[in-house]
Each structure stands twice: as structure tokens, then as C-alpha cells.
Coordinates of C-alpha atoms in Angstrom, one line a residue:
Chain A
M26 CA 132.6 33.0 298.5
S27 CA 136.2 33.6 299.7
T28 CA 138.3 35.9 297.6
E29 CA 141.2 33.3 297.4
S30 CA 140.3 30.7 294.8
P31 CA 140.2 27.2 296.1
I32 CA 142.0 26.0 293.0
V33 CA 145.1 28.1 293.6
A34 CA 145.6 26.5 297.0
T35 CA 145.4 22.9 295.7
V36 CA 147.6 23.7 292.8
A37 CA 150.2 25.0 295.1
E38 CA 149.9 21.7 297.1
L39 CA 150.4 19.5 294.2
Y40 CA 153.3 21.7 292.8
A41 CA 155.0 21.3 296.1
T42 CA 155.4 17.6 295.7
P43 CA 158.9 17.2 294.4
I44 CA 159.5 15.3 291.2
R45 CA 161.9 12.6 292.2
T46 CA 165.1 12.6 290.2
Q47 CA 167.1 9.4 289.8
A48 CA 170.7 8.8 289.1
R49 CA 171.1 8.1 285.4
Q50 CA 173.2 5.0 284.8
Q51 CA 172.9 4.5 281.1
K52 CA 173.7 6.7 278.2
P53 CA 170.6 8.3 276.6
T54 CA 169.5 7.0 273.2
F55 CA 169.5 10.6 272.1
R56 CA 170.0 13.9 273.6
I57 CA 167.7 16.8 272.5
R58 CA 169.5 20.1 272.6
P59 CA 169.3 23.4 270.7
T60 CA 172.1 23.2 267.9
K61 CA 173.8 26.0 266.2
G62 CA 176.1 26.3 263.3
W63 CA 177.1 23.3 261.1
A64 CA 175.7 19.9 261.7
P65 CA 177.4 16.6 261.0
L66 CA 176.3 14.7 257.8
N67 CA 175.3 11.7 259.8
V68 CA 175.6 9.2 257.0
L69 CA 175.1 6.3 259.4
E70 CA 171.5 7.5 259.9
L71 CA 170.9 7.7 256.2
W72 CA 172.0 4.1 256.0
K73 CA 169.7 3.1 258.8
Y74 CA 166.8 4.6 256.9
R75 CA 167.7 2.9 253.6
D76 CA 164.4 1.0 253.5
L77 CA 162.6 4.3 253.6
L78 CA 164.7 5.6 250.7
W79 CA 163.8 2.6 248.5
I80 CA 160.1 2.9 249.5
L81 CA 160.2 6.6 248.6
V82 CA 161.7 5.8 245.2
E83 CA 159.1 3.2 244.5
R84 CA 156.3 5.4 245.7
D85 CA 157.3 8.3 243.4
T86 CA 158.0 6.1 240.4
K87 CA 154.5 4.5 240.8
L88 CA 152.9 7.8 241.3
L89 CA 154.5 9.4 238.2
Y90 CA 153.5 6.5 236.0
K91 CA 150.0 6.3 237.5
Q92 CA 149.3 10.0 237.0
T93 CA 150.5 10.5 233.4
A94 CA 148.3 9.1 230.6
L95 CA 151.2 8.2 228.4
G96 CA 153.3 6.8 231.2
V97 CA 156.6 5.3 229.9
A98 CA 155.9 6.9 226.4
W99 CA 156.2 10.4 227.9
V100 CA 159.8 9.5 229.2
V101 CA 160.7 8.6 225.8
M102 CA 158.9 11.4 223.8
Q103 CA 160.4 14.3 225.9
P104 CA 164.1 14.0 224.9
L105 CA 163.2 12.6 221.4
I106 CA 161.1 15.6 220.5
A107 CA 163.6 18.0 222.0
A108 CA 166.4 16.2 220.1
V109 CA 164.5 16.5 216.8
I110 CA 163.9 20.2 217.3
F111 CA 167.5 20.9 218.1
A112 CA 168.6 18.8 215.2
V113 CA 166.6 21.0 212.9
I114 CA 167.6 24.3 214.4
F115 CA 171.2 23.8 215.6
G116 CA 172.1 20.9 213.2
R117 CA 170.6 22.0 209.9
V118 CA 170.0 25.7 210.2
A119 CA 172.9 26.8 212.4
R120 CA 175.1 23.9 211.3
L121 CA 176.8 23.4 214.5
P122 CA 179.7 20.9 214.4
S123 CA 179.1 17.5 216.1
D124 CA 182.5 15.8 216.4
G125 CA 182.0 13.6 213.4
A126 CA 178.8 12.0 214.5
P127 CA 175.4 12.6 213.0
Y128 CA 173.9 15.6 214.7
L129 CA 170.7 14.0 215.8
L130 CA 172.6 11.2 217.6
F131 CA 175.0 13.7 219.0
V132 CA 172.3 15.9 220.5
F133 CA 170.3 13.0 221.7
C134 CA 173.3 11.8 223.7
G135 CA 173.6 15.2 225.4
L136 CA 169.9 15.2 226.0
T137 CA 169.8 11.8 227.5
V138 CA 172.1 13.1 230.3
W139 CA 170.5 16.5 230.4
T140 CA 167.0 15.2 230.7
Y141 CA 167.9 13.1 233.7
F142 CA 169.7 16.1 235.3
S143 CA 166.9 18.7 234.7
Q144 CA 164.0 16.3 235.7
A145 CA 165.9 15.1 238.8
L146 CA 166.6 18.7 239.9
Q147 CA 163.1 19.9 239.4
H148 CA 161.5 17.0 241.2
A149 CA 164.1 17.2 244.0
G150 CA 163.9 20.9 244.2
N151 CA 160.4 21.0 245.5
S152 CA 160.4 17.5 247.2
L153 CA 160.5 19.0 250.6
I154 CA 157.5 21.3 250.0
R155 CA 155.5 18.6 248.2
N156 CA 156.1 16.4 251.3
A157 CA 155.4 19.2 253.8
Q158 CA 153.1 17.0 255.8
L159 CA 155.9 14.4 256.4
V160 CA 158.5 17.0 257.2
S161 CA 156.3 18.6 259.9
K162 CA 154.9 15.5 261.5
V163 CA 157.5 12.7 261.4
Y164 CA 161.2 12.5 262.3
F165 CA 163.4 11.1 259.5
P166 CA 166.4 12.3 257.8
K167 CA 165.0 14.8 255.4
L168 CA 168.0 14.4 253.1
L169 CA 166.2 11.3 251.9
L170 CA 163.6 13.3 250.1
P171 CA 165.7 15.0 247.4
L172 CA 168.1 11.9 247.3
A173 CA 165.0 9.7 246.5
Q174 CA 164.3 12.0 243.5
T175 CA 167.8 11.9 242.0
I176 CA 167.8 8.1 242.4
R177 CA 164.4 7.8 240.9
G178 CA 165.5 9.8 237.9
L179 CA 167.9 7.1 237.1
V180 CA 164.9 4.8 236.2
D181 CA 163.8 7.2 233.5
F182 CA 167.4 7.6 232.5
T183 CA 167.6 3.9 231.8
V184 CA 164.6 4.1 229.5
T185 CA 166.1 7.0 227.6
L186 CA 169.4 5.1 227.4
V187 CA 167.5 2.2 225.6
V188 CA 166.1 4.7 223.1
L189 CA 169.7 6.0 222.5
L190 CA 170.9 2.5 221.9
V191 CA 168.2 2.0 219.4
L192 CA 169.2 5.2 217.6
M193 CA 172.8 4.0 217.6
A194 CA 171.7 0.9 215.9
I195 CA 169.7 2.9 213.3
Y196 CA 172.8 5.1 212.6
R197 CA 175.0 2.0 212.5
V198 CA 177.4 3.4 215.2
P199 CA 179.2 0.5 216.8
P200 CA 179.6 0.4 220.5
T201 CA 183.2 0.5 221.7
F202 CA 185.0 -0.7 224.8
R203 CA 184.7 2.8 226.1
L204 CA 181.3 2.0 227.3
A205 CA 182.8 0.1 230.3
V206 CA 183.7 3.6 231.8
L207 CA 180.2 4.8 231.4
P208 CA 179.2 4.0 235.0
V209 CA 181.9 6.4 236.3
F210 CA 180.4 9.3 234.4
L211 CA 176.9 8.3 235.5
F212 CA 178.1 8.2 239.0
F213 CA 179.4 11.8 239.0
M214 CA 176.4 12.9 237.1
T215 CA 174.2 11.6 240.0
L216 CA 176.5 13.2 242.6
T217 CA 176.3 16.6 240.9
A218 CA 172.5 16.4 240.6
T219 CA 172.2 15.4 244.2
G220 CA 174.4 18.2 245.3
V221 CA 172.5 20.9 243.4
A222 CA 169.2 19.4 244.5
L223 CA 170.2 19.6 248.1
W224 CA 171.0 23.2 247.7
F225 CA 167.8 24.1 245.9
S226 CA 165.5 22.0 248.1
A227 CA 166.8 23.5 251.2
L228 CA 166.6 27.0 249.8
S229 CA 163.0 26.4 248.6
V230 CA 161.8 25.8 252.1
K231 CA 162.6 29.3 253.2
Y232 CA 162.2 31.1 249.9
R233 CA 159.4 29.7 247.8
D234 CA 160.4 31.6 244.7
C235 CA 163.4 29.4 244.3
T236 CA 161.4 26.7 242.6
H237 CA 160.6 29.2 239.8
A238 CA 164.3 30.4 239.8
L239 CA 165.3 26.8 239.4
Q240 CA 163.6 26.3 236.1
Y241 CA 165.5 29.4 234.6
F242 CA 168.7 28.3 236.2
I243 CA 168.4 24.9 234.5
Q244 CA 167.7 26.4 231.1
I245 CA 170.6 28.7 231.3
W246 CA 172.8 26.0 232.6
M247 CA 171.8 23.8 229.7
Y248 CA 173.2 26.4 227.2
A249 CA 176.3 26.8 229.3
S250 CA 176.9 23.0 228.9
P251 CA 178.0 21.2 225.8
V252 CA 174.6 19.6 225.1
V253 CA 173.9 21.1 221.7
Y254 CA 177.5 21.8 220.8
P255 CA 180.8 19.9 221.4
I256 CA 183.5 21.2 223.7
S257 CA 185.8 21.4 220.7
M258 CA 183.9 24.5 219.8
I259 CA 185.3 26.3 222.8
P260 CA 188.8 27.9 222.3
E261 CA 191.5 26.0 224.1
R262 CA 192.5 28.6 226.6
W263 CA 188.9 28.9 227.8
R264 CA 188.3 25.3 228.2
P265 CA 189.6 24.8 231.9
L266 CA 187.2 27.7 233.0
F267 CA 184.4 26.1 231.0
A268 CA 185.1 22.8 232.7
L269 CA 184.4 24.4 236.1
N270 CA 180.8 23.6 235.1
P271 CA 180.6 20.0 236.4
A272 CA 178.0 19.1 233.7
V273 CA 180.8 19.6 231.0
G274 CA 182.7 16.6 232.2
F275 CA 180.1 14.0 232.3
I276 CA 178.2 15.2 229.2
E277 CA 181.4 15.1 227.2
G278 CA 182.5 11.9 228.9
F279 CA 179.2 10.2 228.2
R280 CA 179.4 11.1 224.5
W281 CA 183.0 9.9 224.4
A282 CA 182.1 6.6 225.9
V283 CA 179.0 6.0 223.8
L284 CA 179.7 7.4 220.4
G285 CA 183.5 6.6 220.4
H286 CA 184.3 9.5 218.2
S287 CA 185.6 12.5 220.2
V288 CA 188.8 13.0 222.2
L289 CA 188.6 13.4 225.9
N290 CA 191.0 15.6 227.9
P291 CA 191.8 13.9 231.3
S292 CA 192.5 17.2 233.0
L293 CA 189.0 18.2 232.2
V294 CA 187.7 15.1 233.7
C295 CA 189.6 15.7 236.9
I296 CA 188.2 19.3 237.2
T297 CA 184.8 17.8 236.8
I298 CA 185.2 15.1 239.4
V299 CA 186.5 17.7 241.9
M300 CA 183.6 20.1 241.1
S301 CA 181.1 17.3 241.6
L302 CA 182.4 16.4 245.0
V303 CA 182.5 20.2 246.0
V304 CA 178.9 20.6 244.9
L305 CA 177.8 17.4 246.7
F306 CA 179.5 18.1 250.1
S307 CA 178.6 21.8 250.1
G308 CA 175.0 21.0 249.3
A309 CA 174.9 18.3 252.0
F310 CA 176.4 20.5 254.7
F311 CA 174.1 23.4 253.8
F312 CA 171.1 21.1 253.8
R313 CA 172.0 19.6 257.3
R314 CA 172.4 23.1 258.7
A315 CA 169.1 24.3 257.3
E316 CA 167.3 21.1 258.2
R317 CA 166.7 22.0 261.9
G318 CA 164.4 24.8 260.9
F319 CA 162.3 23.0 258.2
A320 CA 159.5 21.8 260.4
D321 CA 159.0 25.3 261.8
I322 CA 159.0 27.2 258.4
I323 CA 157.4 24.7 256.0
Chain B
M17 CA 163.5 0.7 290.7
S18 CA 162.7 1.5 287.1
D19 CA 164.9 3.6 285.1
V20 CA 164.2 6.9 283.5
A21 CA 162.8 7.0 280.1
I22 CA 162.4 10.6 279.3
A23 CA 164.1 13.4 281.2
V24 CA 163.0 16.9 280.3
K25 CA 164.8 20.0 281.8
N26 CA 163.9 23.6 281.2
L27 CA 162.7 23.0 277.8
S28 CA 161.7 26.1 276.0
K29 CA 160.6 26.9 272.5
S30 CA 160.0 30.3 271.0
F31 CA 158.8 31.4 267.6
K32 CA 159.3 34.9 266.1
I33 CA 156.1 36.4 264.8
A34 CA 156.9 39.2 262.3
H35 CA 154.4 42.0 262.1
Q36 CA 155.9 44.0 259.4
R37 CA 155.5 42.0 256.2
D38 CA 152.2 40.8 254.9
A39 CA 151.3 37.2 255.6
G40 CA 152.8 35.0 253.0
Y41 CA 155.9 33.2 252.1
R42 CA 159.3 34.9 252.1
T43 CA 160.8 35.3 248.7
L44 CA 164.4 35.7 247.9
R45 CA 163.6 38.9 246.1
D46 CA 162.0 40.4 249.2
D47 CA 164.9 39.4 251.4
L48 CA 167.5 40.8 248.9
M49 CA 165.6 44.0 248.5
G50 CA 165.2 44.4 252.2
L51 CA 168.9 43.8 252.9
P52 CA 170.1 47.4 252.7
Q53 CA 167.3 48.5 255.0
R54 CA 168.2 45.8 257.6
M55 CA 171.9 46.4 257.4
L56 CA 171.3 50.2 257.8
A57 CA 169.0 49.5 260.8
R58 CA 171.7 47.4 262.4
W59 CA 174.4 49.9 261.7
K60 CA 172.4 52.7 263.2
R61 CA 171.7 50.4 266.2
N62 CA 168.2 51.8 266.6
G63 CA 166.6 49.5 264.1
Q64 CA 163.8 47.7 265.6
L65 CA 162.0 45.4 263.2
T66 CA 158.8 44.7 265.0
S67 CA 158.8 41.0 265.7
E68 CA 157.2 39.5 268.7
T69 CA 158.7 36.5 270.4
F70 CA 156.0 33.9 271.1
W71 CA 156.9 31.3 273.8
A72 CA 155.2 28.1 272.9
L73 CA 157.0 26.4 275.7
K74 CA 158.6 28.0 278.7
D75 CA 160.9 26.1 281.1
V76 CA 159.1 22.8 281.1
S77 CA 160.8 20.1 283.2
F78 CA 159.6 16.6 284.2
E79 CA 160.7 13.0 284.3
V80 CA 159.0 10.0 283.0
K81 CA 160.1 6.5 284.2
K82 CA 160.0 3.4 282.0
G83 CA 156.6 1.9 281.7
E84 CA 154.7 5.0 282.9
V85 CA 151.7 6.2 281.0
V86 CA 151.4 10.0 281.2
G87 CA 148.6 12.1 279.9
I88 CA 149.1 15.7 278.8
I89 CA 146.1 18.0 279.1
G90 CA 145.5 21.6 278.5
R91 CA 143.6 24.0 276.2
N92 CA 144.3 24.4 272.5
G93 CA 147.5 26.2 271.7
T94 CA 149.3 25.7 275.1
G95 CA 152.2 23.9 273.6
K96 CA 151.3 20.2 274.1
S97 CA 151.9 19.3 270.4
T98 CA 155.0 21.5 270.4
L99 CA 156.3 19.5 273.3
L100 CA 155.8 16.2 271.6
K101 CA 157.3 17.6 268.3
I102 CA 160.5 18.5 270.2
L103 CA 160.6 15.1 272.0
S104 CA 160.3 13.4 268.6
R105 CA 163.1 15.5 267.2
I106 CA 160.9 17.0 264.5
T107 CA 161.7 20.5 265.7
E108 CA 164.5 21.9 267.9
P109 CA 164.1 23.6 271.3
T110 CA 165.2 27.2 271.7
S111 CA 166.8 26.4 275.0
G112 CA 166.9 23.6 277.6
G113 CA 167.0 20.0 276.6
A114 CA 165.7 16.5 277.0
D115 CA 167.2 13.1 277.2
I116 CA 165.5 10.1 275.8
Y117 CA 166.3 6.5 276.7
G118 CA 164.8 4.1 274.2
R119 CA 163.4 3.8 270.8
V120 CA 160.6 6.4 270.0
G121 CA 157.5 6.0 267.9
A122 CA 155.4 9.1 267.5
L123 CA 151.9 9.2 266.2
L124 CA 151.3 12.9 265.9
E125 CA 148.8 12.8 263.0
V126 CA 146.8 10.0 261.6
G127 CA 147.9 8.9 258.1
T128 CA 151.2 10.7 257.8
G129 CA 152.7 9.8 254.5
F130 CA 149.5 8.4 253.0
H131 CA 149.1 9.3 249.4
P132 CA 145.5 9.2 248.0
E133 CA 146.6 7.7 244.7
L134 CA 148.4 4.7 246.2
T135 CA 146.6 1.5 247.3
G136 CA 146.1 0.5 250.9
R137 CA 148.9 -2.1 250.6
E138 CA 151.3 0.4 249.2
N139 CA 150.4 3.0 251.9
I140 CA 151.0 0.5 254.7
F141 CA 154.5 0.1 253.5
M142 CA 155.0 3.8 253.0
N143 CA 153.5 4.8 256.4
G144 CA 155.4 2.0 258.2
A145 CA 158.7 3.0 256.7
I146 CA 158.2 6.7 257.5
L147 CA 157.5 5.8 261.1
G148 CA 160.7 3.9 261.3
M149 CA 159.9 0.3 260.6
K150 CA 162.1 -1.8 258.4
R151 CA 160.5 -3.4 255.3
V152 CA 161.0 -6.9 256.8
E153 CA 159.2 -5.8 259.9
I154 CA 156.3 -4.5 258.0
Q155 CA 156.0 -7.7 256.0
Q156 CA 156.0 -9.8 259.1
K157 CA 153.3 -7.6 260.7
F158 CA 151.3 -7.1 257.5
A159 CA 148.6 -9.5 258.2
E160 CA 148.1 -8.3 261.8
I161 CA 147.9 -4.7 260.5
V162 CA 145.3 -5.5 257.9
A163 CA 143.3 -7.6 260.5
F164 CA 143.3 -4.7 263.0
A165 CA 142.2 -2.2 260.4
G166 CA 139.6 -4.6 259.0
I167 CA 140.2 -3.6 255.4
D168 CA 141.4 -6.8 253.7
K169 CA 138.8 -6.4 251.0
F170 CA 140.1 -3.0 250.0
L171 CA 143.8 -3.6 250.2
D172 CA 144.3 -3.0 246.4
T173 CA 142.0 0.1 246.1
P174 CA 143.5 3.6 246.0
V175 CA 143.2 5.1 249.5
K176 CA 141.3 8.1 248.1
R177 CA 138.3 5.7 247.7
Y178 CA 138.3 4.8 251.4
S179 CA 135.7 6.2 253.8
S180 CA 137.2 8.4 256.5
G181 CA 136.6 5.7 259.1
M182 CA 138.6 3.1 257.0
Y183 CA 141.4 5.7 256.5
V184 CA 141.7 6.4 260.1
R185 CA 141.6 2.7 261.1
L186 CA 144.3 1.9 258.6
A187 CA 146.6 4.7 259.7
F188 CA 146.2 3.8 263.4
A189 CA 146.7 0.1 262.6
V190 CA 150.1 0.8 261.2
A191 CA 151.2 3.0 263.9
A192 CA 149.8 0.7 266.6
H193 CA 152.2 -2.0 265.4
L194 CA 155.3 0.2 265.7
D195 CA 156.4 -1.5 268.8
P196 CA 158.6 1.2 270.2
E197 CA 159.9 1.5 273.7
I198 CA 158.4 5.0 274.0
L199 CA 155.2 6.0 272.3
F200 CA 153.9 9.5 271.8
V201 CA 150.3 9.9 270.8
D202 CA 148.7 13.2 270.0
E203 CA 145.0 13.6 269.9
V204 CA 144.5 10.9 267.3
L205 CA 141.3 9.7 269.0
A206 CA 139.6 13.0 268.0
V207 CA 138.6 11.3 264.7
G208 CA 136.8 8.0 264.5
D209 CA 133.7 6.5 265.9
T210 CA 133.2 5.0 269.3
E211 CA 134.2 1.5 268.3
F212 CA 137.4 2.8 266.8
Q213 CA 138.2 4.8 269.9
K214 CA 137.6 1.7 272.0
K215 CA 139.9 -0.3 269.8
C216 CA 142.6 2.4 270.0
L217 CA 142.4 2.7 273.7
G218 CA 142.5 -1.0 274.1
K219 CA 145.6 -1.3 271.9
M220 CA 147.3 1.6 273.9
H221 CA 146.3 -0.2 277.1
D222 CA 148.1 -3.4 275.8
V223 CA 151.1 -1.4 274.8
S224 CA 151.3 0.1 278.3
Q225 CA 150.8 -3.3 279.9
A226 CA 153.8 -4.6 278.0
G227 CA 155.9 -2.1 279.8
R228 CA 156.2 0.6 277.3
T229 CA 156.3 4.3 278.2
V230 CA 153.4 6.3 276.7
I231 CA 152.8 10.0 276.6
F232 CA 149.3 10.8 275.5
I233 CA 147.8 14.1 274.6
S234 CA 144.0 14.2 274.6
H235 CA 141.1 16.4 275.1
S236 CA 139.0 13.5 276.3
M237 CA 139.2 13.5 280.1
E238 CA 137.6 10.0 280.1
A239 CA 140.4 8.5 277.9
I240 CA 143.0 10.2 280.1
S241 CA 141.6 8.9 283.4
R242 CA 141.1 5.4 282.0
L243 CA 144.6 5.1 280.5
C244 CA 146.9 7.3 282.4
P245 CA 147.6 7.1 286.1
R246 CA 149.6 10.4 285.9
A247 CA 148.8 13.6 284.1
I248 CA 150.5 16.9 283.3
W249 CA 148.7 20.2 282.8
L250 CA 150.2 22.6 280.4
H251 CA 148.9 26.1 280.2
E252 CA 150.4 28.7 277.9
G253 CA 153.5 26.8 277.5
Q254 CA 154.2 26.3 281.1
L255 CA 153.9 23.2 283.3
I256 CA 151.2 24.1 285.9
V257 CA 150.5 20.7 287.5
D258 CA 152.1 17.2 287.4
G259 CA 150.5 14.5 289.4
P260 CA 147.9 11.8 289.8
S261 CA 145.6 12.1 286.8
D262 CA 142.4 12.2 288.7
A263 CA 143.5 15.2 290.8
V264 CA 145.0 17.0 287.8
I265 CA 141.8 16.5 285.7
A266 CA 139.7 17.8 288.6
Q267 CA 141.8 21.0 288.8
Y268 CA 141.8 21.4 285.0
S269 CA 138.0 20.9 284.7
G270 CA 137.5 23.2 287.7
A271 CA 139.7 25.9 286.1
S272 CA 138.0 25.5 282.7
A273 CA 134.6 25.9 284.4
L274 CA 135.7 28.9 286.3
S275 CA 137.1 30.7 283.3
A276 CA 133.9 29.9 281.4
I277 CA 131.9 31.5 284.2
Q278 CA 134.1 34.5 284.4
T279 CA 134.0 35.4 280.6

């Protein structure tokens, strides 16, 4: 047998055939290049994939209700039980003020918002990891995964809201015209939740312990927000600093709109709006920058 | 003359394989603790954290014209799937680039997006949407998809109760109705019985007859020679041969046989 392998000769032959190139007349549908640094938000693409967003929201809603034995009841029980516990500890024992409203109602208001917030964050925080198979095998804007969770949480929020209205009827608190402004606070609540969710979900892909850190972060954040106490408890000069926490604005605002008792400082609301937008945009840009490495690390 | 559908130039992809830390996920705690160490190493400029660079793809270049069906063959781990992942924009190249002309549909794994708790019907919508179809499109093709998969009796049962054959048929049925201009298929014929494989090949043949561009990775030389007039042989991340599939397959089989004898 000859020392030179017959295969090498034929390979060389085939390789010598030039690959014909053609002049490109049209623009490519997309160019694939290595990217560095900040990536554009590409909102247009999110809009193109809106069907997928709704399907993800539907899917996760169905799954959540299929998997829990209690289903909708669980959504109602969680904040209610927490509210009762807080009402006993903070309302009766510690006697925290509640801006003139019955304490249980006061704290349930805060919890309606807070339950949405913490649930949305927790589900969104590990949404990328839970859908690792999708992330590594299909192309789609990954931002839809945490976004689907913050939107899905609004479904549970609506259920809790109904319970709140029932409580209001029980305590005979009349609804005021302030309720018309409610959607504004809800909107900024969703924006903040989405922003923080984007930060955490992106970080969780690289650092798995972030999902655990998130739980503690949420707990601490709750006590740093006026859920169980009103903002009137904070001394005047500290309030602007306190309001840097975007949760302050929409929790107080929500209570203001629903209960009709307290006074709302417009400058605080402005700070909240600005902070919500900062959190959202910083989260979105960070996510987009980290996104390119997801499929490799996850 | 037909236009170009895919133009790949010097595409390379590398991964860093770290050898220092134990296998496992990175934690924020570890990274923060290790920060002073790394900064000191960088400052001293002699710090060499042992990390090996593994080139999954190295300088791959080729062009595919519209309507061509190209097979990609090679041993396991030679970068075929990585190539398709890059062309599907799932992951980014390290250097080089590619230009794609047309809508892409990628079937890199069967049943992407399937959730065992959801019914067949719900999973069709989920899978279709994740592959890029609009809801309206899925609704229009729903009957066809169900007919192709042959599961109309089981549409409302959770997918976890399906047999593996039904599962795979359903997954392929959704992807087969994608109707993209460029289709990437990665070894999905590895699962499924002969009848299923025949159905899949038939559908892919129809797709290619309709003028779509197809890139097909497979270990089945029979499938490649039947479906693809052209084939590319990738070995250790590099493009070895690109030419008429029968010749390339012959070289590949010859080389495999030779290496089997030599070891």
C-alpha cells in the first residue's frame, strides 16, 4: 500500500474547486456578526413577537392553575393570610398608625400591590433558567420571558383587587373619584417590576445564587416600603430619600386612590415615576447586553 | 441565475473552558471572593488563569444559493450544531460573519417549548409561536398539522401521556408547517420509527421542491444522499470538503473506516 493516503489526494482535488461567489444585489435579511458592548433595545422585534408573548402568558397562567390544588383560592389566600397576621402584629400589638383607615384594610391594600410585585419578580427572576431549553434551542427575543411573567402577574393582581373591593364593602369605605387615577399607578408598578425582573433574570443566568438572593432582597425591600406603615410615619426631611424607592410611590398612590383617606405629595410621585423609568431602561439595556451570552452559559 | 441565500465568511466560534474551578455554576459569592485575586494577577501581569480556548468552529466559509439543499456531515462534536445555532442567531460567533437572505425556520431539537402538563392543542400553539408563526397562521394550519401528526384523538390529553412516537410526530408536524424560506434541520430524524423517518424525508423533499433552501445535518448517509445534492464535511470545526454529496460521503465514509482501522 502506498504511503500517501488516497483520501488526501481526492480531498485536495475537491477542495481545489473554487466556491463561486456572486455579486449580492439585495440587502440581507439579517447580518450575523460578533457584537460587543451595548445592544439596541429593538422594541420593533418585541412587537413582531407579540403573539408569542400572549401565548407565554396564557401558558404560564394555565400551568400555575393546573398545578396548584387550590388554584384561584391560593391567589386569594396568600395576601389575606399575610394581611391578618400583619394586622394582629403591626396593627394590634405594635399599634402602627394607618392614616385613618382600619388597619386590616390599610395593610391589605399595601399587600395587594406587594403580592403582585414579589410574585412577578420571583417568577420572572428564574424565567430564563426554567425555560433553558427554549433559550438554547430557538431564536426569539428573550426579553419576552420575564416580561410574560410581569404581565401574567396582573391576572392574579386582578383577583386580589376583587377581594380588596369586597373588604372595602365590608368596612363600608366608599370608592372615590380618585380611583380613576389607579391605572397610572398600576402602570408604573408594572414598569418597575419589569425593570427589576430584567436585572435579576439576566444576572441569574450567569450567577445561579441570584435567585436565592432575590428572595431576601424582596423581603428586605418590603420592609423598606410603606406596606405595613404609612409614609406619614417617616420624618419630612427623610421623605425624598425614602421616595427613591420606586415602590413607595405606587404603594402610597394606590392606597390614596383606593381608600381616599391619605394625602399624596406630588413631588414624591414625580420621583417615583423617574425612578421607575430609570429601573426599566437600565434593566432593559443590561438584559440586551447580557442576552448574547445566554445560550452559551445557560 | 439564482441568488445567494446564505453567505458564510470565516465564521469562528470559541469557548473558554476553565480548569481551575470545580465543575458547577458560577456564584456571585465566588466571583466576588475571587475578585482581589484576579485583580492582583492582572496587576502583576503574570497572572495566568488556566483557561483553555476551545474552537468549535474555525474559519468556516461557504455559500448556499436559493433553493439548494445542503447536507452537513461530520463526527459528533465537530461543530455542526454550533454552526446552525450561529446561523439561527441563537448564539454569536467569536469572529467572522454570515449574511442570511430570507426568513429562517430552525428545527434544532424536536419538541422545543413542549410542556408535559399542557395538552397537544396547547402545545401546538406554544411550539408554533416559539418557532415564529403568528397565531392566525397556526390556526389556519391547525387541521393540517394534526392530520400530519395523526393525533386528532389525543389533542386534548396532556402531552406527558403521549408515547415517544406521538410526541416526535407532533413536534415535527408543527415545524414542518413553518413555511420559511430557509430551513435548518439538525438530526431530528435520529428519533422515530422508519415510517416517521419516511414521512419526514418526504416532507423535506416537498419543501425543497418548493424552492426553499435547506441545510440538513444528519448522521444518516442514506438520508443525505437521497435529499441533498451537495454536502459539506466538517471536522473539528473546520470545513474539510464541500461538494457533490456522493463524493463527500464517499470520502467521509472512507476516512471513518480508515480511522476505525488505525485505532
